[in-house]
Short mmCIF file of C-alpha atoms in Angstrom, two decimals:
data_model
loop_
_atom_site.label_atom_id
_atom_site.label_comp_id
_atom_site.label_asym_id
_atom_site.label_seq_id
_atom_site.Cartn_x
_atom_site.Cartn_y
_atom_site.Cartn_z
CA MET A 1 83.05 -79.05 -10.05
CA LYS A 2 83.17 -81.21 -13.15
CA ASN A 3 82.38 -84.32 -11.12
CA ASN A 4 79.42 -82.66 -9.49
CA GLN A 5 78.04 -81.69 -12.83
CA GLN A 6 78.23 -85.25 -14.09
CA GLN A 7 76.55 -86.55 -10.97
CA GLY A 8 73.78 -84.02 -11.32
CA SER A 9 72.93 -84.74 -14.91
CA GLY A 10 72.93 -88.57 -14.69
CA ALA A 11 70.07 -90.61 -13.29
CA PRO A 12 70.51 -92.39 -9.96
CA GLU A 13 71.76 -95.94 -10.13
CA PRO A 14 68.70 -98.14 -10.67
CA ALA A 15 70.15 -101.03 -8.69
CA ALA A 16 70.64 -98.92 -5.58
CA ARG A 17 67.13 -97.62 -5.80
CA SER A 18 65.46 -100.98 -6.26
CA ALA A 19 66.96 -102.10 -2.95
CA ASP A 20 65.03 -99.19 -1.32
CA GLY A 21 61.85 -100.51 -2.92
CA ALA A 22 61.55 -97.81 -5.62
CA LYS A 23 59.13 -98.64 -8.37
CA ARG A 24 60.15 -98.75 -12.01
CA ASN A 25 58.03 -99.04 -15.11
CA GLN A 26 58.56 -101.54 -17.88
CA TYR A 27 61.29 -99.47 -19.52
CA GLY A 28 63.29 -99.34 -16.29
CA LYS A 29 62.41 -95.65 -15.68
CA TYR A 30 61.16 -94.26 -12.39
CA GLU A 31 57.45 -93.68 -12.15
CA PRO A 32 56.33 -90.02 -11.61
CA TYR A 33 54.88 -90.93 -8.22
CA ASP A 34 58.16 -92.45 -7.09
CA THR A 35 58.83 -90.03 -4.16
CA VAL A 36 62.13 -91.59 -3.12
CA GLY A 37 63.57 -91.29 -6.63
CA HIS A 38 62.08 -87.82 -6.90
CA LEU A 39 63.75 -86.68 -3.70
CA ALA A 40 67.02 -88.19 -4.88
CA ARG A 41 66.76 -86.17 -8.08
CA ILE A 42 65.92 -82.99 -6.17
CA ARG A 43 68.90 -83.61 -3.96
CA ASP A 44 71.07 -84.02 -7.02
CA TRP A 45 69.76 -80.78 -8.52
CA HIS A 46 70.29 -79.04 -5.23
CA ASP A 47 73.87 -80.32 -4.96
CA ASP A 48 74.51 -79.33 -8.55
CA PHE A 49 72.99 -75.91 -7.99
CA GLU A 50 75.03 -75.37 -4.85
CA SER A 51 78.27 -76.34 -6.51
CA ARG A 52 77.49 -74.03 -9.43
CA ILE A 53 76.79 -71.20 -6.98
CA ASP A 54 80.04 -72.00 -5.18
CA SER A 55 82.04 -71.87 -8.38
CA LEU A 56 80.26 -68.67 -9.41
CA ILE A 57 81.10 -67.08 -6.08
CA SER A 58 84.74 -68.11 -6.31
CA TYR A 59 84.80 -66.83 -9.91
CA LEU A 60 83.39 -63.49 -8.78
CA GLN A 61 85.88 -63.34 -5.93
CA GLU A 62 88.69 -63.98 -8.32
CA MET A 63 87.41 -61.28 -10.64
CA ALA A 64 87.18 -58.87 -7.72
CA SER A 65 90.74 -59.55 -6.66
CA ARG A 66 91.96 -59.29 -10.24
CA SER A 67 90.23 -55.99 -10.69
CA LYS A 68 91.77 -54.76 -7.46
CA GLN A 69 95.19 -55.81 -8.72
CA ALA A 70 94.53 -54.08 -12.01
CA ARG A 71 93.49 -50.96 -10.18
CA VAL A 72 96.69 -50.99 -8.10
CA GLU A 73 98.80 -51.54 -11.20
CA CYS A 74 96.93 -48.86 -13.06
CA SER A 75 97.50 -46.29 -10.36
CA ARG A 76 101.14 -47.33 -10.14
CA ASN A 77 101.55 -46.82 -13.89
CA TYR A 78 99.67 -43.59 -13.68
CA SER A 79 102.00 -42.16 -11.06
CA LYS A 80 104.97 -43.37 -13.10
CA ILE A 81 103.67 -41.52 -16.14
CA ALA A 82 102.90 -38.48 -14.04
CA ASP A 83 106.50 -38.54 -12.71
CA LEU A 84 107.87 -38.87 -16.23
CA THR A 85 105.75 -36.00 -17.44
CA ARG A 86 106.91 -33.86 -14.57
CA ALA A 87 110.54 -34.78 -15.31
CA LYS A 88 110.00 -33.92 -18.97
CA THR A 89 108.51 -30.54 -18.08
CA ARG A 90 111.34 -29.87 -15.68
CA PHE A 91 113.81 -30.84 -18.38
CA THR A 92 112.29 -28.46 -20.95
CA TYR A 93 112.32 -25.73 -18.36
CA GLU A 94 115.97 -26.30 -17.50
CA VAL A 95 117.02 -26.59 -21.14
CA SER A 96 115.31 -23.27 -21.90
CA HIS A 97 117.12 -21.67 -19.02
CA GLU A 98 120.47 -23.16 -20.04
CA ILE A 99 120.06 -21.75 -23.53
CA LYS A 100 118.53 -18.45 -22.54
CA ALA A 101 121.15 -17.51 -19.97
CA PRO A 102 124.16 -17.51 -22.34
CA LEU A 103 122.12 -15.88 -25.10
CA ALA A 104 121.14 -13.10 -22.69
CA ALA A 105 124.80 -12.65 -21.78
CA VAL A 106 125.77 -12.42 -25.46
CA TYR A 107 122.89 -10.02 -26.13
CA ASN A 108 124.17 -7.81 -23.32
CA ILE A 109 127.71 -7.89 -24.71
CA LEU A 110 126.49 -6.91 -28.18
CA ASN A 111 124.42 -4.08 -26.70
CA VAL A 112 127.36 -2.76 -24.74
CA VAL A 113 129.70 -2.90 -27.73
CA ALA A 114 127.26 -1.74 -30.42
CA ASP A 115 125.70 1.07 -28.40
CA GLY A 116 129.05 2.63 -27.58
CA TYR A 117 129.11 2.00 -23.83
CA LEU A 118 132.80 1.24 -24.11
CA LYS A 119 133.61 4.31 -26.20
CA ASP A 120 137.12 3.76 -27.55
CA ASP A 121 138.22 0.96 -25.27
CA ARG A 122 139.11 -1.43 -28.09
CA GLU A 123 140.77 -3.88 -25.76
CA LYS A 124 137.70 -4.30 -23.57
CA GLN A 125 135.49 -4.59 -26.65
CA ALA A 126 137.67 -7.36 -28.06
CA ASP A 127 137.74 -9.15 -24.71
CA LEU A 128 133.96 -9.11 -24.44
CA LEU A 129 133.49 -10.26 -28.03
CA VAL A 130 135.82 -13.22 -27.49
CA ARG A 131 133.78 -14.14 -24.43
CA ALA A 132 130.57 -13.78 -26.42
CA ARG A 133 131.96 -16.21 -28.97
CA GLN A 134 132.77 -18.68 -26.19
CA ARG A 135 129.23 -18.42 -24.81
CA ILE A 136 127.80 -19.07 -28.27
CA ARG A 137 130.03 -22.15 -28.53
CA GLU A 138 128.53 -23.26 -25.23
CA VAL A 139 125.03 -23.02 -26.66
CA ILE A 140 126.05 -24.93 -29.77
CA ALA A 141 127.70 -27.69 -27.70
CA LEU A 142 124.57 -27.92 -25.59
CA LEU A 143 122.32 -28.16 -28.64
CA ASN A 144 124.54 -30.84 -30.17
CA ASP A 145 124.35 -32.83 -26.96
CA LEU A 146 120.59 -32.44 -26.80
CA LEU A 147 120.34 -33.75 -30.34
CA MET A 148 122.53 -36.70 -29.42
CA LEU A 149 120.44 -37.34 -26.34
CA SER A 150 117.22 -37.50 -28.36
CA LEU A 151 118.97 -39.73 -30.86
CA LEU A 152 119.98 -42.05 -28.02
CA GLU A 153 116.49 -41.96 -26.55
CA GLU A 154 114.93 -42.79 -29.86
CA SER A 155 117.33 -45.59 -30.67
CA THR A 156 117.74 -47.23 -27.26
CA GLY A 157 118.91 -50.76 -27.91
CA LYS A 158 118.89 -50.15 -31.66
CA LEU A 159 122.19 -48.31 -31.75
CA LYS A 160 124.44 -49.51 -34.54
CA LYS A 161 127.32 -51.30 -32.86
CA GLU A 162 130.38 -52.94 -34.31
CA PRO A 163 133.36 -54.82 -32.90
CA LEU A 164 135.95 -52.19 -32.04
CA ASP A 165 139.69 -52.27 -31.55
CA MET A 166 140.12 -50.22 -28.37
CA ARG A 167 143.57 -48.97 -29.26
CA GLY A 168 142.17 -47.45 -32.44
CA ILE A 169 139.47 -45.70 -30.42
CA LEU A 170 141.77 -44.49 -27.65
CA VAL A 171 144.92 -43.30 -29.44
CA PRO A 172 143.27 -40.08 -30.72
CA VAL A 173 141.93 -39.45 -27.20
CA TYR A 174 145.42 -39.94 -25.80
CA GLU A 175 147.02 -37.60 -28.37
CA GLN A 176 144.51 -34.81 -27.85
CA MET A 177 144.41 -35.03 -24.08
CA LYS A 178 148.19 -35.19 -23.76
CA ASP A 179 148.38 -31.83 -25.54
CA TYR A 180 145.56 -30.38 -23.47
CA ALA A 181 147.27 -31.46 -20.23
CA ALA A 182 150.58 -29.97 -21.38
CA GLU A 183 148.81 -26.72 -22.14
CA ARG A 184 147.29 -26.68 -18.65
CA LYS A 185 150.62 -27.75 -17.08
CA VAL A 186 149.09 -30.90 -15.64
CA ARG A 187 151.25 -34.05 -15.45
CA PHE A 188 149.72 -36.68 -17.67
CA SER A 189 150.37 -40.41 -17.69
CA TRP A 190 148.60 -43.15 -19.58
CA ARG A 191 149.08 -46.83 -18.72
CA TRP A 192 148.15 -49.22 -21.50
CA GLY A 193 147.39 -52.83 -20.66
CA ASP A 194 149.40 -55.50 -22.54
CA GLU A 195 146.19 -56.60 -24.10
CA LEU A 196 143.08 -54.57 -24.88
CA PRO A 197 139.82 -56.43 -25.42
CA VAL A 198 137.51 -55.88 -28.34
CA LEU A 199 134.26 -54.08 -27.50
CA LEU A 200 130.98 -54.01 -29.32
CA GLY A 201 129.88 -50.43 -29.70
CA SER A 202 129.50 -47.20 -31.60
CA PRO A 203 133.00 -45.77 -32.26
CA GLU A 204 131.95 -42.09 -32.11
CA LEU A 205 129.94 -42.48 -28.93
CA LEU A 206 132.55 -44.53 -27.08
CA ARG A 207 135.33 -42.14 -28.05
CA ARG A 208 133.14 -39.37 -26.74
CA VAL A 209 132.82 -41.17 -23.39
CA PHE A 210 136.58 -41.57 -22.95
CA MET A 211 137.33 -38.05 -24.20
CA ASN A 212 134.78 -36.47 -21.88
CA ILE A 213 136.06 -38.25 -18.78
CA VAL A 214 139.72 -37.41 -19.41
CA ASP A 215 138.84 -33.86 -20.43
CA ASN A 216 136.98 -33.35 -17.14
CA ALA A 217 139.93 -34.70 -15.16
CA VAL A 218 142.38 -32.34 -16.86
CA LYS A 219 140.01 -29.37 -16.71
CA TYR A 220 139.44 -29.66 -12.96
CA THR A 221 143.07 -30.23 -12.02
CA ASP A 222 145.25 -27.23 -11.26
CA ALA A 223 148.67 -26.71 -12.82
CA GLY A 224 151.20 -28.96 -11.10
CA GLY A 225 148.62 -31.66 -10.42
CA SER A 226 148.41 -34.95 -12.24
CA VAL A 227 146.02 -37.05 -14.28
CA GLU A 228 146.54 -40.80 -14.62
CA VAL A 229 144.71 -42.91 -17.16
CA GLU A 230 144.56 -46.68 -17.08
CA ALA A 231 143.20 -48.69 -20.02
CA ARG A 232 143.38 -52.47 -19.78
CA LYS A 233 141.66 -55.81 -19.82
CA ASP A 234 140.31 -56.85 -16.44
CA GLY A 235 138.84 -60.35 -16.42
CA ASP A 236 136.27 -60.35 -19.16
CA THR A 237 135.81 -56.58 -19.02
CA PHE A 238 137.55 -53.57 -20.43
CA LEU A 239 138.56 -51.22 -17.63
CA PHE A 240 139.06 -47.50 -18.18
CA ARG A 241 140.03 -45.56 -15.11
CA VAL A 242 140.99 -41.91 -14.77
CA THR A 243 142.44 -40.60 -11.53
CA ASP A 244 143.17 -36.95 -10.97
CA THR A 245 144.53 -34.81 -8.16
CA GLY A 246 142.02 -32.10 -8.96
CA VAL A 247 139.43 -30.14 -7.05
CA GLY A 248 137.37 -33.21 -6.14
CA ILE A 249 133.65 -33.42 -5.54
CA PRO A 250 132.04 -32.82 -2.14
CA GLU A 251 130.36 -35.95 -0.81
CA GLU A 252 126.87 -34.47 -0.94
CA GLU A 253 127.29 -33.68 -4.64
CA LEU A 254 128.52 -37.16 -5.64
CA PRO A 255 125.09 -38.71 -6.25
CA LYS A 256 124.24 -35.84 -8.58
CA VAL A 257 127.24 -35.84 -10.92
CA PHE A 258 125.40 -37.77 -13.62
CA ASP A 259 122.31 -35.57 -13.47
CA ILE A 260 121.54 -33.42 -16.46
CA PHE A 261 122.86 -29.86 -16.06
CA PHE A 262 124.51 -30.62 -12.77
CA ARG A 263 127.68 -28.68 -12.23
CA GLY A 264 129.65 -28.94 -9.05
CA SER A 265 129.83 -25.88 -6.82
CA LYS A 266 133.59 -25.81 -7.30
CA ALA A 267 133.25 -25.99 -11.07
CA ARG A 268 130.83 -23.09 -11.03
CA SER A 269 132.71 -20.83 -8.68
CA GLU A 270 135.84 -21.06 -10.82
CA SER A 271 133.78 -20.82 -14.01
CA LYS A 272 136.10 -23.13 -15.89
CA ALA A 273 133.34 -25.38 -17.04
CA GLU A 274 132.71 -23.65 -20.30
CA GLY A 275 131.23 -25.42 -23.25
CA MET A 276 130.70 -28.69 -21.51
CA GLY A 277 127.20 -29.27 -22.77
CA LEU A 278 125.42 -32.08 -21.02
CA GLY A 279 128.73 -33.58 -19.93
CA LEU A 280 128.58 -36.57 -17.63
CA SER A 281 124.85 -37.14 -17.94
CA LEU A 282 125.34 -37.85 -21.64
CA VAL A 283 128.39 -40.02 -20.89
CA LYS A 284 126.24 -42.08 -18.55
CA ARG A 285 123.53 -42.45 -21.19
CA ILE A 286 126.05 -43.75 -23.70
CA VAL A 287 127.61 -46.14 -21.17
CA ASP A 288 124.14 -47.45 -20.27
CA ASP A 289 123.36 -47.93 -23.90
CA HIS A 290 126.50 -50.06 -24.22
CA HIS A 291 125.50 -52.09 -21.14
CA GLY A 292 128.53 -50.84 -19.29
CA THR A 293 128.95 -49.30 -15.85
CA ILE A 294 130.38 -46.00 -14.71
CA SER A 295 131.23 -45.01 -11.19
CA VAL A 296 132.86 -42.11 -9.43
CA SER A 297 134.70 -41.78 -6.19
CA SER A 298 136.16 -38.57 -4.92
CA ARG A 299 137.60 -36.76 -1.97
CA PHE A 300 136.87 -33.09 -1.92
CA GLY A 301 140.03 -31.10 -2.46
CA LEU A 302 142.12 -34.19 -3.16
CA GLY A 303 140.91 -35.61 -6.43
CA THR A 304 138.49 -37.80 -8.30
CA THR A 305 138.54 -41.29 -9.82
CA MET A 306 136.16 -42.24 -12.60
CA THR A 307 135.88 -45.89 -13.58
CA VAL A 308 134.16 -47.22 -16.68
CA ARG A 309 133.75 -50.89 -17.54
CA PHE A 310 132.43 -52.64 -20.61
CA LEU A 311 132.04 -56.35 -21.23
CA GLU A 312 134.51 -57.78 -23.69
CA TYR A 313 133.01 -58.76 -27.02
CA LYS A 314 133.47 -62.40 -27.93
CA LYS A 315 132.55 -63.63 -31.35
CA GLY A 316 129.31 -65.58 -31.18
CA GLY A 317 129.07 -64.89 -27.47
CA ALA A 318 126.87 -62.50 -25.58
CA GLY A 319 129.78 -60.14 -24.88
CA GLY A 320 128.79 -56.54 -24.63
CA GLU A 321 125.12 -57.37 -24.44
CA ALA A 322 124.87 -58.40 -20.81
CA ASN A 323 124.93 -56.28 -17.72
CA ILE A 324 128.00 -56.16 -15.58
CA ASP A 325 127.42 -56.45 -11.87
CA SER A 326 130.90 -55.55 -10.78
CA ARG A 327 130.14 -51.99 -9.89
CA ARG A 328 132.78 -50.34 -7.82
CA MET B 1 126.94 10.97 -3.84
CA ALA B 2 126.53 8.26 -6.42
CA LYS B 3 123.97 5.56 -5.63
CA ARG B 4 125.42 2.13 -4.99
CA ILE B 5 124.14 -1.01 -6.69
CA LEU B 6 124.90 -4.59 -5.68
CA ILE B 7 124.71 -6.98 -8.65
CA VAL B 8 124.21 -10.62 -7.63
CA ASP B 9 124.47 -13.09 -10.52
CA ASP B 10 126.52 -16.21 -11.24
CA ASP B 11 126.96 -15.34 -14.92
CA PRO B 12 130.28 -13.44 -15.22
CA GLU B 13 129.52 -11.88 -18.62
CA PHE B 14 126.10 -10.73 -17.51
CA VAL B 15 127.60 -9.16 -14.38
CA GLU B 16 130.31 -7.36 -16.30
CA THR B 17 128.04 -5.90 -18.99
CA THR B 18 125.37 -4.90 -16.47
CA LYS B 19 128.09 -3.15 -14.49
CA ILE B 20 129.22 -1.23 -17.60
CA ILE B 21 125.68 -0.13 -18.39
CA LEU B 22 124.91 0.96 -14.82
CA GLU B 23 128.20 2.82 -14.41
CA SER B 24 127.44 4.72 -17.60
CA GLY B 25 124.31 5.90 -15.79
CA GLY B 26 126.38 7.30 -12.94
CA TYR B 27 125.96 4.47 -10.44
CA GLU B 28 128.61 2.77 -8.35
CA THR B 29 128.57 -1.03 -8.45
CA ARG B 30 129.58 -4.00 -6.36
CA THR B 31 129.19 -7.61 -7.49
CA ALA B 32 128.65 -11.05 -5.99
CA ALA B 33 128.53 -14.44 -7.74
CA ASN B 34 126.42 -16.34 -5.21
CA GLY B 35 124.23 -16.00 -2.17
CA THR B 36 126.85 -16.19 0.52
CA GLU B 37 129.06 -13.68 -1.28
CA ALA B 38 126.08 -11.35 -1.61
CA MET B 39 125.47 -11.43 2.14
CA LYS B 40 129.15 -10.68 2.72
CA ARG B 41 129.01 -7.63 0.43
CA LEU B 42 125.92 -6.42 2.27
CA GLU B 43 127.70 -6.57 5.60
CA GLU B 44 130.62 -4.62 4.18
CA GLU B 45 128.58 -1.85 2.69
CA LYS B 46 124.87 -1.17 2.41
CA PRO B 47 123.79 -0.67 -1.21
CA ASP B 48 120.89 1.51 -2.40
CA ILE B 49 119.47 -1.30 -4.53
CA ILE B 50 120.15 -5.00 -5.19
CA LEU B 51 119.92 -6.59 -8.63
CA LEU B 52 119.30 -10.27 -8.04
CA ASP B 53 119.35 -13.34 -10.25
CA VAL B 54 117.48 -16.51 -9.22
CA MET B 55 120.80 -18.45 -9.46
CA MET B 56 119.11 -21.81 -9.13
CA LYS B 57 122.36 -23.69 -9.04
CA THR B 58 124.30 -21.91 -6.39
CA ILE B 59 124.28 -22.66 -2.73
CA GLY B 60 122.25 -19.82 -1.31
CA ASP B 61 120.17 -19.01 -4.37
CA GLY B 62 118.47 -15.75 -5.27
CA VAL B 63 115.28 -16.53 -3.42
CA TRP B 64 117.29 -17.29 -0.31
CA VAL B 65 119.11 -13.94 -0.61
CA GLY B 66 115.83 -12.11 -1.13
CA GLN B 67 114.24 -13.63 1.94
CA LYS B 68 117.33 -13.03 4.02
CA VAL B 69 117.60 -9.38 3.02
CA LYS B 70 113.92 -8.64 3.59
CA GLY B 71 114.00 -10.49 6.90
CA ASP B 72 116.87 -8.41 8.25
CA GLN B 73 115.93 -5.09 9.80
CA ARG B 74 119.18 -3.51 8.68
CA PHE B 75 118.57 -4.35 5.03
CA SER B 76 114.81 -4.72 4.65
CA ASP B 77 114.43 -1.23 3.19
CA ILE B 78 116.80 -1.95 0.26
CA PRO B 79 114.77 -2.40 -2.92
CA ILE B 80 115.42 -5.63 -4.81
CA LEU B 81 115.07 -5.89 -8.58
CA MET B 82 115.05 -9.48 -9.75
CA ILE B 83 116.61 -10.05 -13.16
CA THR B 84 116.60 -13.60 -14.38
CA ALA B 85 116.43 -15.89 -17.39
CA VAL B 86 113.76 -17.88 -15.58
CA ASN B 87 110.49 -17.20 -17.25
CA GLN B 88 107.89 -16.89 -14.51
CA GLU B 89 105.14 -18.61 -16.43
CA SER B 90 107.31 -21.49 -17.60
CA ALA B 91 108.81 -22.08 -14.17
CA ASN B 92 107.32 -25.05 -12.36
CA ARG B 93 107.74 -22.92 -9.37
CA SER B 94 105.75 -19.80 -9.89
CA PHE B 95 106.87 -17.14 -7.52
CA HIS B 96 104.60 -14.48 -6.22
CA LEU B 97 105.43 -11.09 -4.86
CA ASP B 98 103.00 -11.07 -1.93
CA PRO B 99 104.36 -11.90 1.48
CA GLY B 100 102.94 -15.08 2.91
CA ALA B 101 103.93 -18.07 4.89
CA ASP B 102 104.90 -20.27 1.94
CA GLY B 103 108.40 -20.74 0.56
CA ASP B 104 107.62 -19.52 -2.94
CA TYR B 105 107.14 -15.99 -1.78
CA LEU B 106 109.64 -13.91 -3.67
CA PRO B 107 110.31 -10.80 -1.63
CA VAL B 108 111.31 -8.45 -4.43
CA ASP B 109 110.22 -5.03 -5.56
CA GLY B 110 110.50 -5.59 -9.30
CA PHE B 111 111.02 -8.35 -11.81
CA LEU B 112 112.79 -8.21 -15.18
CA GLU B 113 113.35 -11.07 -17.58
CA LYS B 114 116.70 -11.51 -19.33
CA PRO B 115 117.74 -10.17 -21.73
CA VAL B 116 117.06 -6.65 -20.53
CA GLU B 117 117.44 -3.65 -22.81
CA PRO B 118 119.96 -1.20 -21.32
CA ASP B 119 117.48 1.71 -21.27
CA VAL B 120 114.86 -0.46 -19.55
CA LEU B 121 117.41 -1.51 -16.94
CA LEU B 122 118.42 2.09 -16.21
CA ARG B 123 114.79 3.20 -16.08
CA GLU B 124 113.71 0.44 -13.66
CA VAL B 125 116.72 0.96 -11.42
CA GLY B 126 116.09 4.70 -11.42
CA LYS B 127 112.48 4.13 -10.36
CA LEU B 128 113.43 1.91 -7.42
CA VAL B 129 116.36 3.89 -6.06
CA LYS B 130 115.25 6.51 -3.59
CA SER B 131 116.23 9.92 -4.78
#
């Protein structure tokens, strides 16, 4: 294109023309009546014009294909936004339901007690009031989790993280869960690795992750069953694994365990899952935010294993800030 | 003979208090915590009215129970009063009470939103139960 342009704007070589017998004036320029030179110039203009048209056409074609690409991308983004909006609406709807249902139950309890439906049955009144209190706790736990979720959403990637000694994080979890297991008559064992790596993270949020996973294991294991916790260094990761002999999760429910508000059919039917707030969905959010992985395997009726991994933090290295592929 | 009410709801506190209120009004009650249990209760004993929650999270939800009851000749004459925390307008899925081919048809005879005042509950139940 550039070459063509140069050819078009320059005059034909005088030497070549003189061999054809073209006439030149005293200044070496072609005379106006010089038809051969004239035709040569017209040919040059024509070539130049054609090449400009060609480049214009290819430019327009490129624009057309770019605009098509943009249109495709635009509609892809649009449907992504539409999906997100739908998910958001669905979320608001489910949150309202999750809050409204326990409040309606409490309202009913207060009506029954205050309006004298139970007459003098003090025992039943007390029982219902204790349950009302539990339902209110549920709502509070849910609201706290929702607040934490929006905090996490707002601060994705900006979460304040510090190098953490894992033993310091886990010992309170161990103490509390050991007592809880004893109370529920569940055998509880905790295997500590010889060495625990340092992690980069938020102490409150990580403790919450470990607490929630162990708490679930104990909660869904019947008396006489067992919960085993393993906390150790595994390669350049920190491995935290909890295995229980509890109710387990049916295969078809496994992909949903990290969904917001999901509660297993077993959990619901035995209505033990009180006050669990957003539970595993929040755990997953926190793990994601720490660039870790979480996975679950389970056999219905036999038990569940939850595995969490975080990259070890190495001073000056990228530890804790890269994704781990070793999903199990 | 006292009229029998089947309460179908997965919220144990709601079931218990609703039972207390209805029994104070002279009704007999049976309860079920999910869809399959509800169908079992129906087979055991035919109630005069069913109070039904949407129970979105149980296998065999409220809509399923409603459609099953109304589609069964033995039970189709039992009035169903839906009582749920789902707000119709805010639900993505807006149910309608007219029979039609689509899946969102909610075959119920009345709809109450939780929480329900005890006198409203007794009044609505009274209206639907054949005397």
